[in-house]
Short mmCIF file of C-alpha atoms in Angstrom, two decimals:
data_model
loop_
_atom_site.label_atom_id
_atom_site.label_comp_id
_atom_site.label_asym_id
_atom_site.label_seq_id
_atom_site.Cartn_x
_atom_site.Cartn_y
_atom_site.Cartn_z
CA UNK A 1 -12.84 28.53 11.48
CA UNK A 2 -8.54 28.29 9.97
CA UNK A 3 -7.66 30.43 13.30
CA UNK A 4 -5.67 27.43 14.93
CA UNK A 5 -3.42 27.40 12.21
CA UNK A 6 -1.10 29.66 14.61
CA UNK A 7 2.40 29.15 15.20
CA UNK A 8 1.95 26.94 17.62
CA UNK A 9 0.51 24.24 15.92
CA UNK A 10 2.64 24.50 13.45
CA UNK A 11 5.37 23.86 15.60
CA UNK A 12 3.90 20.85 17.08
CA UNK A 13 2.81 19.72 13.87
CA UNK A 14 6.47 19.70 12.70
CA UNK A 15 7.46 17.94 15.67
CA UNK A 16 5.47 15.32 14.81
CA UNK A 17 6.65 15.51 11.06
CA UNK A 18 10.39 15.16 11.85
CA UNK A 19 9.53 11.81 13.82
CA UNK A 20 7.72 10.90 10.29
CA UNK A 21 10.57 11.52 8.21
CA UNK A 22 13.11 9.94 10.17
CA UNK A 23 11.90 7.04 10.53
CA UNK A 24 10.80 7.06 6.89
CA UNK A 25 14.56 8.22 5.66
CA UNK A 26 15.91 5.55 8.02
CA UNK A 27 13.57 3.31 6.65
CA UNK A 28 13.87 3.83 3.05
CA UNK A 29 18.12 3.98 4.22
CA UNK A 30 18.53 0.65 5.50
CA UNK A 31 16.26 -1.55 2.84
CA UNK A 32 17.87 0.39 0.13
CA UNK A 33 21.83 -1.08 1.23
CA UNK A 34 20.06 -4.34 2.33
CA UNK A 35 17.67 -4.29 -0.30
CA UNK A 36 20.13 -4.17 -2.91
CA UNK A 37 22.50 -6.92 -1.05
CA UNK A 38 19.65 -8.89 -1.54
CA UNK A 39 18.16 -8.83 -4.56
CA UNK A 40 21.70 -9.41 -6.30
CA UNK A 41 22.18 -12.45 -3.84
CA UNK A 42 18.30 -13.45 -5.15
CA UNK A 43 19.61 -13.24 -8.42
CA UNK A 44 22.28 -15.19 -8.77
CA UNK A 45 22.15 -18.39 -9.81
CA UNK A 46 21.97 -20.82 -6.42
CA UNK A 47 18.79 -22.95 -5.88
CA UNK A 48 18.63 -22.46 -2.72
CA UNK A 49 19.30 -18.40 -1.91
CA UNK A 50 15.97 -18.28 -4.25
CA UNK A 51 14.21 -20.50 -2.41
CA UNK A 52 15.02 -18.27 1.04
CA UNK A 53 14.65 -14.84 -0.15
CA UNK A 54 11.72 -15.99 -2.06
CA UNK A 55 9.82 -17.61 1.10
CA UNK A 56 11.01 -14.52 3.09
CA UNK A 57 9.28 -11.97 0.53
CA UNK A 58 6.33 -13.61 0.59
CA UNK A 59 6.22 -14.47 4.18
CA UNK A 60 6.78 -10.45 4.85
CA UNK A 61 4.19 -9.59 1.85
CA UNK A 62 1.74 -11.97 2.74
CA UNK A 63 0.62 -9.63 6.23
CA UNK A 64 -0.56 -6.16 7.07
CA UNK A 65 1.94 -3.82 8.01
CA UNK A 66 -0.01 -3.68 11.59
CA UNK A 67 0.33 -7.35 12.40
CA UNK A 68 3.85 -7.01 11.88
CA UNK A 69 4.17 -4.33 13.85
CA UNK A 70 1.69 -6.07 16.81
CA UNK A 71 3.48 -9.36 16.83
CA UNK A 72 7.19 -6.87 16.93
CA UNK A 73 5.76 -5.13 19.56
CA UNK A 74 4.06 -6.89 22.23
CA UNK A 75 5.96 -9.93 20.80
CA UNK A 76 9.44 -9.77 21.54
CA UNK A 77 8.10 -7.58 24.84
CA UNK A 78 6.71 -11.52 25.65
CA UNK A 79 8.98 -13.22 24.58
CA UNK A 80 12.33 -12.00 25.18
CA UNK A 81 11.33 -9.41 27.32
CA UNK A 82 12.70 -6.09 25.01
CA UNK A 83 10.52 -3.40 26.00
CA UNK A 84 10.96 -1.49 22.55
CA UNK A 85 9.12 1.98 21.84
CA UNK A 86 6.75 2.27 19.61
CA UNK A 87 9.42 3.91 16.78
CA UNK A 88 11.75 1.38 17.98
CA UNK A 89 9.91 -1.62 16.77
CA UNK A 90 8.16 0.49 13.83
CA UNK A 91 11.94 0.64 12.80
CA UNK A 92 12.61 -2.95 12.02
CA UNK A 93 9.42 -3.67 10.75
CA UNK A 94 9.56 -1.26 7.87
CA UNK A 95 13.38 -1.91 7.51
CA UNK A 96 12.52 -5.83 7.04
CA UNK A 97 9.23 -5.17 4.45
CA UNK A 98 11.60 -2.51 2.35
CA UNK A 99 14.68 -5.05 2.54
CA UNK A 100 12.35 -7.39 0.93
CA UNK A 101 10.48 -5.66 -1.00
CA UNK A 102 13.52 -3.71 -2.45
CA UNK A 103 14.95 -7.12 -3.08
CA UNK A 104 12.21 -8.30 -5.33
CA UNK A 105 12.64 -4.85 -7.12
CA UNK A 106 16.30 -5.69 -7.44
CA UNK A 107 16.27 -8.94 -9.01
CA UNK A 108 13.15 -7.86 -11.35
CA UNK A 109 15.34 -5.58 -12.78
CA UNK A 110 18.89 -7.58 -12.93
CA UNK A 111 16.50 -10.37 -14.70
CA UNK A 112 14.75 -8.34 -17.04
CA UNK A 113 18.49 -6.94 -18.35
CA UNK A 114 18.41 -9.74 -21.72
CA UNK A 115 21.38 -11.81 -22.08
CA UNK A 116 23.08 -10.77 -25.51
CA UNK A 117 23.45 -7.72 -23.44
CA UNK A 118 26.26 -9.84 -21.57
CA UNK A 119 27.52 -11.79 -24.10
CA UNK A 120 27.81 -8.70 -26.39
CA UNK A 121 29.94 -6.83 -23.53
CA UNK A 122 31.95 -9.96 -23.09
CA UNK A 123 32.14 -10.22 -27.11
CA UNK A 124 33.68 -6.14 -27.52
CA UNK A 125 36.69 -7.46 -24.61
CA UNK A 126 35.42 -6.34 -21.51
CA UNK A 127 36.08 -8.44 -18.23
CA UNK A 128 33.48 -9.33 -16.24
CA UNK A 129 33.69 -6.90 -13.74
CA UNK A 130 33.76 -3.84 -16.43
CA UNK A 131 30.47 -5.37 -18.06
CA UNK A 132 29.09 -5.46 -14.75
CA UNK A 133 30.03 -1.55 -14.23
CA UNK A 134 29.43 0.19 -17.97
CA UNK A 135 26.53 -1.95 -18.87
CA UNK A 136 23.95 -4.16 -16.87
CA UNK A 137 24.55 -1.91 -13.61
CA UNK A 138 23.31 1.55 -15.46
CA UNK A 139 20.75 -0.95 -17.49
CA UNK A 140 19.22 -2.15 -14.27
CA UNK A 141 19.31 1.45 -12.34
CA UNK A 142 16.94 2.97 -15.18
CA UNK A 143 14.44 0.15 -14.62
CA UNK A 144 14.91 0.17 -10.83
CA UNK A 145 15.05 3.58 -10.39
CA UNK A 146 11.24 4.81 -10.29
CA UNK A 147 9.94 1.59 -9.14
CA UNK A 148 11.87 2.06 -5.74
CA UNK A 149 10.65 5.68 -5.48
CA UNK A 150 7.13 4.52 -5.66
CA UNK A 151 7.93 2.01 -2.87
CA UNK A 152 9.53 4.89 -0.58
CA UNK A 153 6.58 6.64 -0.90
CA UNK A 154 4.41 3.50 -0.07
CA UNK A 155 6.92 3.72 2.88
CA UNK A 156 6.42 6.91 3.66
CA UNK A 157 2.24 6.50 3.56
CA UNK A 158 2.80 3.41 5.70
CA UNK A 159 4.73 5.25 8.63
CA UNK A 160 1.20 6.52 9.62
CA UNK A 161 -0.14 3.40 11.11
CA UNK A 162 2.14 3.64 13.92
CA UNK A 163 -0.26 5.62 15.84
CA UNK A 164 -1.71 1.98 16.35
CA UNK A 165 1.24 0.87 18.61
CA UNK A 166 0.83 4.34 20.43
CA UNK A 167 3.89 5.90 18.06
CA UNK A 168 3.92 9.57 19.06
CA UNK A 169 4.08 10.85 15.20
CA UNK A 170 1.92 13.68 12.60
CA UNK A 171 -0.70 12.01 13.16
CA UNK A 172 -1.04 11.58 17.07
CA UNK A 173 -0.06 15.35 17.26
CA UNK A 174 -2.78 16.30 15.01
CA UNK A 175 -4.78 14.43 17.66
CA UNK A 176 -3.23 16.50 20.81
CA UNK A 177 -3.84 19.93 18.87
CA UNK A 178 -7.56 18.71 17.89
CA UNK A 179 -8.47 17.77 21.85
CA UNK A 180 -6.67 20.82 22.82
CA UNK A 181 -8.90 23.65 20.40
CA UNK A 182 -11.94 21.48 20.69
CA UNK A 183 -14.31 23.73 22.69
CA UNK A 184 -12.73 26.71 20.73
CA UNK A 185 -13.30 26.25 17.75
CA UNK A 186 -16.10 23.58 16.32
CA UNK A 187 -14.21 22.93 13.22
CA UNK A 188 -10.46 21.50 14.21
CA UNK A 189 -10.97 18.09 13.37
CA UNK A 190 -11.44 19.62 10.05
CA UNK A 191 -9.23 21.83 9.60
CA UNK A 192 -5.95 19.32 10.93
CA UNK A 193 -7.41 16.70 9.95
CA UNK A 194 -7.56 18.18 6.39
CA UNK A 195 -3.73 20.06 7.05
CA UNK A 196 -2.16 16.53 7.85
CA UNK A 197 -3.75 14.65 4.50
CA UNK A 198 -1.82 17.90 2.64
CA UNK A 199 1.60 17.68 4.25
CA UNK A 200 1.50 13.48 3.40
CA UNK A 201 0.69 14.46 -0.09
CA UNK A 202 3.25 17.28 -0.25
CA UNK A 203 5.52 14.68 0.98
CA UNK A 204 4.23 11.92 -1.33
CA UNK A 205 3.27 14.00 -4.57
CA UNK A 206 6.35 15.02 -5.55
CA UNK A 207 8.14 11.69 -5.54
CA UNK A 208 5.76 10.35 -7.41
CA UNK A 209 5.67 13.01 -10.59
CA UNK A 210 9.43 12.26 -10.66
CA UNK A 211 9.00 8.52 -10.54
CA UNK A 212 6.65 8.72 -13.27
CA UNK A 213 8.76 11.32 -15.04
CA UNK A 214 11.97 8.63 -14.57
CA UNK A 215 9.44 5.82 -15.92
CA UNK A 216 9.05 8.18 -19.49
CA UNK A 217 12.02 9.32 -19.70
CA UNK A 218 13.55 5.68 -19.40
CA UNK A 219 11.08 4.10 -21.29
CA UNK B 1 0.08 -20.93 25.12
CA UNK B 2 -3.12 -21.11 26.35
CA UNK B 3 -5.45 -22.72 23.92
CA UNK B 4 -8.83 -22.82 26.21
CA UNK B 5 -8.48 -19.27 25.71
CA UNK B 6 -7.51 -19.02 22.09
CA UNK B 7 -10.96 -21.47 22.18
CA UNK B 8 -12.91 -19.17 24.28
CA UNK B 9 -12.81 -16.28 22.33
CA UNK B 10 -12.41 -17.69 18.71
CA UNK B 11 -16.08 -16.53 18.06
CA UNK B 12 -15.00 -12.88 18.56
CA UNK B 13 -12.01 -13.71 16.13
CA UNK B 14 -14.46 -15.26 13.57
CA UNK B 15 -17.27 -12.36 13.68
CA UNK B 16 -13.43 -9.70 13.28
CA UNK B 17 -12.68 -11.80 10.33
CA UNK B 18 -15.92 -11.90 8.74
CA UNK B 19 -15.91 -8.18 9.19
CA UNK B 20 -13.01 -7.82 7.37
CA UNK B 21 -13.51 -9.99 5.09
CA UNK B 22 -16.89 -8.13 4.20
CA UNK B 23 -15.12 -4.82 4.30
CA UNK B 24 -12.96 -6.11 1.53
CA UNK B 25 -15.37 -7.00 -0.39
CA UNK B 26 -17.77 -4.12 0.02
CA UNK B 27 -14.10 -2.30 -1.02
CA UNK B 28 -13.48 -3.90 -3.99
CA UNK B 29 -16.40 -4.15 -5.47
CA UNK B 30 -17.09 -0.11 -5.24
CA UNK B 31 -13.16 0.45 -5.95
CA UNK B 32 -14.05 -1.71 -9.48
CA UNK B 33 -16.75 0.44 -10.11
CA UNK B 34 -14.41 4.13 -9.40
CA UNK B 35 -11.66 2.75 -12.00
CA UNK B 36 -14.42 1.91 -14.49
CA UNK B 37 -15.18 4.98 -14.11
CA UNK B 38 -12.65 7.17 -13.99
CA UNK B 39 -11.14 4.54 -17.29
CA UNK B 40 -14.30 5.37 -18.80
CA UNK B 41 -14.27 9.56 -18.31
CA UNK B 42 -10.55 8.97 -20.08
CA UNK B 43 -11.54 6.94 -23.38
CA UNK B 44 -14.04 8.70 -23.75
CA UNK B 45 -12.53 12.14 -23.65
CA UNK B 46 -14.64 14.30 -21.08
CA UNK B 47 -11.53 16.74 -21.13
CA UNK B 48 -13.37 18.30 -17.62
CA UNK B 49 -13.64 15.54 -15.80
CA UNK B 50 -11.02 14.00 -16.96
CA UNK B 51 -8.95 16.33 -15.16
CA UNK B 52 -11.04 15.89 -11.80
CA UNK B 53 -10.42 12.43 -12.27
CA UNK B 54 -6.36 13.15 -12.83
CA UNK B 55 -6.68 14.71 -9.40
CA UNK B 56 -8.12 12.57 -7.84
CA UNK B 57 -6.32 10.04 -8.13
CA UNK B 58 -3.12 11.52 -7.35
CA UNK B 59 -4.64 12.62 -3.84
CA UNK B 60 -5.57 9.04 -3.31
CA UNK B 61 -2.92 7.86 -4.49
CA UNK B 62 -0.35 9.61 -2.18
CA UNK B 63 -2.48 9.90 1.15
CA UNK B 64 -2.50 7.51 3.94
CA UNK B 65 -5.88 5.56 4.23
CA UNK B 66 -5.16 5.88 8.18
CA UNK B 67 -5.62 10.12 7.71
CA UNK B 68 -8.20 9.41 5.00
CA UNK B 69 -10.50 7.88 7.01
CA UNK B 70 -9.87 9.93 9.97
CA UNK B 71 -10.74 12.81 8.20
CA UNK B 72 -14.40 11.06 6.85
CA UNK B 73 -15.08 9.98 10.66
CA UNK B 74 -14.11 12.93 12.19
CA UNK B 75 -14.50 15.92 10.34
CA UNK B 76 -17.28 15.32 7.87
CA UNK B 77 -19.70 15.60 11.31
CA UNK B 78 -18.43 18.91 12.26
CA UNK B 79 -20.49 19.47 8.55
CA UNK B 80 -23.37 17.86 9.54
CA UNK B 81 -22.71 14.55 7.55
CA UNK B 82 -22.92 11.86 10.40
CA UNK B 83 -21.58 8.28 8.44
CA UNK B 84 -21.62 5.35 10.65
CA UNK B 85 -17.41 3.76 11.07
CA UNK B 86 -18.44 0.81 8.59
CA UNK B 87 -19.65 3.11 6.11
CA UNK B 88 -16.69 5.55 6.35
CA UNK B 89 -14.52 2.35 6.29
CA UNK B 90 -16.08 1.57 3.17
CA UNK B 91 -16.03 5.08 1.43
CA UNK B 92 -12.12 5.02 2.27
CA UNK B 93 -10.79 1.84 1.24
CA UNK B 94 -13.10 2.94 -2.29
CA UNK B 95 -11.50 5.90 -2.00
CA UNK B 96 -8.46 4.87 -1.58
CA UNK B 97 -8.74 1.58 -3.78
CA UNK B 98 -10.48 2.76 -6.93
CA UNK B 99 -7.41 5.55 -7.51
CA UNK B 100 -5.40 2.17 -7.93
CA UNK B 101 -7.98 -0.15 -9.84
CA UNK B 102 -7.64 3.18 -12.16
CA UNK B 103 -3.97 3.35 -12.59
CA UNK B 104 -3.73 -0.48 -13.08
CA UNK B 105 -6.88 -1.08 -15.73
CA UNK B 106 -5.41 2.12 -16.88
CA UNK B 107 -2.07 0.26 -17.23
CA UNK B 108 -3.74 -2.62 -19.25
CA UNK B 109 -5.92 -0.19 -21.35
CA UNK B 110 -2.62 1.10 -23.22
CA UNK B 111 -1.15 -2.29 -23.58
CA UNK B 112 -4.10 -3.15 -26.00
CA UNK B 113 -2.41 -2.23 -29.48
CA UNK B 114 -4.36 1.10 -31.06
CA UNK B 115 -5.09 -1.22 -34.48
CA UNK B 116 -7.10 -3.98 -31.99
CA UNK B 117 -9.16 0.03 -31.62
CA UNK B 118 -9.34 0.84 -35.35
CA UNK B 119 -9.93 -2.35 -36.11
CA UNK B 120 -13.08 -2.15 -34.55
CA UNK B 121 -14.00 0.83 -35.40
CA UNK B 122 -13.42 -0.30 -38.96
CA UNK B 123 -15.96 -3.03 -38.69
CA UNK B 124 -18.40 -0.47 -38.17
CA UNK B 125 -18.65 -1.03 -34.09
CA UNK B 126 -19.45 2.73 -32.05
CA UNK B 127 -16.94 4.07 -29.36
CA UNK B 128 -19.01 2.23 -26.72
CA UNK B 129 -19.02 -0.88 -28.42
CA UNK B 130 -15.55 -1.13 -29.21
CA UNK B 131 -14.90 0.04 -25.50
CA UNK B 132 -17.14 -3.09 -24.57
CA UNK B 133 -16.09 -5.56 -26.89
CA UNK B 134 -12.83 -4.95 -27.76
CA UNK B 135 -10.89 -3.14 -25.34
CA UNK B 136 -12.20 -4.07 -22.16
CA UNK B 137 -11.84 -7.97 -22.42
CA UNK B 138 -8.15 -7.51 -23.59
CA UNK B 139 -7.37 -4.89 -20.85
CA UNK B 140 -8.64 -6.55 -18.03
CA UNK B 141 -6.80 -9.90 -18.84
CA UNK B 142 -3.85 -7.65 -18.87
CA UNK B 143 -4.75 -5.88 -15.90
CA UNK B 144 -5.46 -8.69 -13.84
CA UNK B 145 -2.08 -9.57 -11.72
CA UNK B 146 -2.29 -6.08 -10.92
CA UNK B 147 -5.77 -5.60 -10.43
CA UNK B 148 -5.16 -8.92 -8.22
CA UNK B 149 -2.06 -7.04 -6.02
CA UNK B 150 -4.98 -4.96 -5.44
CA UNK B 151 -7.27 -7.00 -3.87
CA UNK B 152 -4.59 -8.39 -1.44
CA UNK B 153 -3.26 -4.68 -0.90
CA UNK B 154 -7.04 -3.83 0.40
CA UNK B 155 -7.68 -7.15 2.03
CA UNK B 156 -4.41 -6.00 3.84
CA UNK B 157 -5.40 -2.57 4.01
CA UNK B 158 -8.40 -2.63 6.16
CA UNK B 159 -6.36 -3.51 9.21
CA UNK B 160 -6.46 0.19 9.90
CA UNK B 161 -10.20 0.88 10.41
CA UNK B 162 -9.28 -0.42 13.95
CA UNK B 163 -9.30 4.04 14.29
CA UNK B 164 -12.61 4.11 13.77
CA UNK B 165 -13.67 1.88 16.50
CA UNK B 166 -14.56 -1.22 14.08
CA UNK B 167 -14.05 -4.61 15.75
CA UNK B 168 -11.68 -5.68 13.31
CA UNK B 169 -9.15 -8.42 13.82
CA UNK B 170 -6.60 -5.66 14.94
CA UNK B 171 -9.05 -4.20 17.12
CA UNK B 172 -9.90 -7.60 18.86
CA UNK B 173 -6.28 -8.63 18.97
CA UNK B 174 -5.20 -5.13 21.15
CA UNK B 175 -8.35 -5.46 23.17
CA UNK B 176 -7.21 -8.94 24.16
CA UNK B 177 -3.77 -7.82 24.62
CA UNK B 178 -4.96 -5.08 26.78
CA UNK B 179 -7.29 -6.62 28.84
CA UNK B 180 -5.62 -10.14 29.60
CA UNK B 181 -1.66 -9.67 28.81
CA UNK B 182 -2.32 -13.28 26.37
CA UNK B 183 -0.22 -11.46 23.50
CA UNK B 184 0.87 -14.65 22.56
CA UNK B 185 -2.61 -16.41 22.35
CA UNK B 186 -3.89 -13.00 20.36
CA UNK B 187 -0.97 -12.43 17.97
CA UNK B 188 -1.59 -16.28 17.61
CA UNK B 189 -4.60 -16.42 16.45
CA UNK B 190 -4.14 -12.23 14.82
CA UNK B 191 -1.45 -14.03 12.31
CA UNK B 192 -3.49 -17.37 11.54
CA UNK B 193 -7.41 -15.57 10.75
CA UNK B 194 -4.86 -13.19 8.63
CA UNK B 195 -3.30 -15.73 7.27
CA UNK B 196 -7.10 -18.27 6.18
CA UNK B 197 -8.43 -14.82 4.77
CA UNK B 198 -5.28 -14.07 2.26
CA UNK B 199 -3.32 -17.43 1.05
CA UNK B 200 -6.84 -19.10 -0.47
CA UNK B 201 -7.77 -15.61 -2.21
CA UNK B 202 -4.45 -14.99 -3.60
CA UNK B 203 -4.09 -18.65 -5.21
CA UNK B 204 -7.84 -18.19 -6.35
CA UNK B 205 -6.56 -14.98 -8.06
CA UNK B 206 -3.52 -16.89 -9.39
CA UNK B 207 -5.65 -18.93 -11.11
CA UNK B 208 -7.98 -16.70 -12.58
CA UNK B 209 -4.68 -14.70 -13.50
CA UNK B 210 -3.93 -18.15 -15.44
CA UNK B 211 -7.28 -18.13 -17.35
CA UNK B 212 -7.29 -14.78 -18.26
CA UNK B 213 -4.17 -15.10 -19.84
CA UNK B 214 -5.34 -14.86 -24.12
CA UNK B 215 -2.94 -12.49 -24.77
#
């Protein structure tokens, strides 16, 4: 039953895992930078900017990610003739999705800081920059960090859907391994899919434990 | 945009939306049950079952639905368990959604003050009556925003069931794109169907949230 767990299989799965990890890493990085930028914009007092950000957030949130992947992957090819690879279109979709989700988290953590924190900072003689540097940013980081780690685990989990637009990642590689070994071993699908489940679990579980730990420590 | 094409294939999309909706209803119902079961177990302090529930919650939260469905659909038949693809999808959705529901219900329960529970006991209510009449109504009100987020999440998550050969919206759209290369029309219909499904639901859930907000 377990004889397919040889070096070849692990090597192939590791290749698939590399794609999954690369994709998640790039998307997380972009959404981190973009999310902080847009979050600060959204927190600013400008009503027009707020409405724009809010609209984009709802717009991105209301559709399943797969629909966005379809729209980007097949739509861009049809409308502009950009034949992106599956990975290219998924980087675009995941980054946009991540940026706007992250934006909301940044906004809510900034908004959660009571107003008297600003005021007491100012009354202690800090200037505006120092208030942000020493009071607002550390305080909001404590709320932001656990939530954003949760978002990152969601991004890692969601990368599995690029299988549907033909991306060669962990699951696709797993299927190739299964097809190769189907006739020698009748429990192949069970072992390989179980292994992939475990791999995702190993990737995401430490992150979610860490975010729970931070939440408890800082609440 | 070729509207004749859209009209010609609209029955397919309507059927697919119906399937998506049906899946989501089953999924939400069963995952709510699973969530209730999980917090019931932790409320009545069955320590052994509680450990199992915790393991289940962590496992299902940290793995994608796609691979859970693959596991159910392709791996279980090797042990002689043959499930139809619809059953697989419902089981997968409730497996994933159950843990999310359990988490939000638990958060709601923890937000109910301890005095409520104690005053219930001192009024002579049993533990079960306390759960049924005191804790749950308040917890549900508090947890409603995250429950409704979960409902929308489950409805969106049904979009992966096309991998186990269920003809949902994604499946139909992919089919039409592959067969006729009508990506504009297919994508338009795909987006439109999801909008029609999700927007009214989210408005209704918002209303319910406001109604339930006693605290």
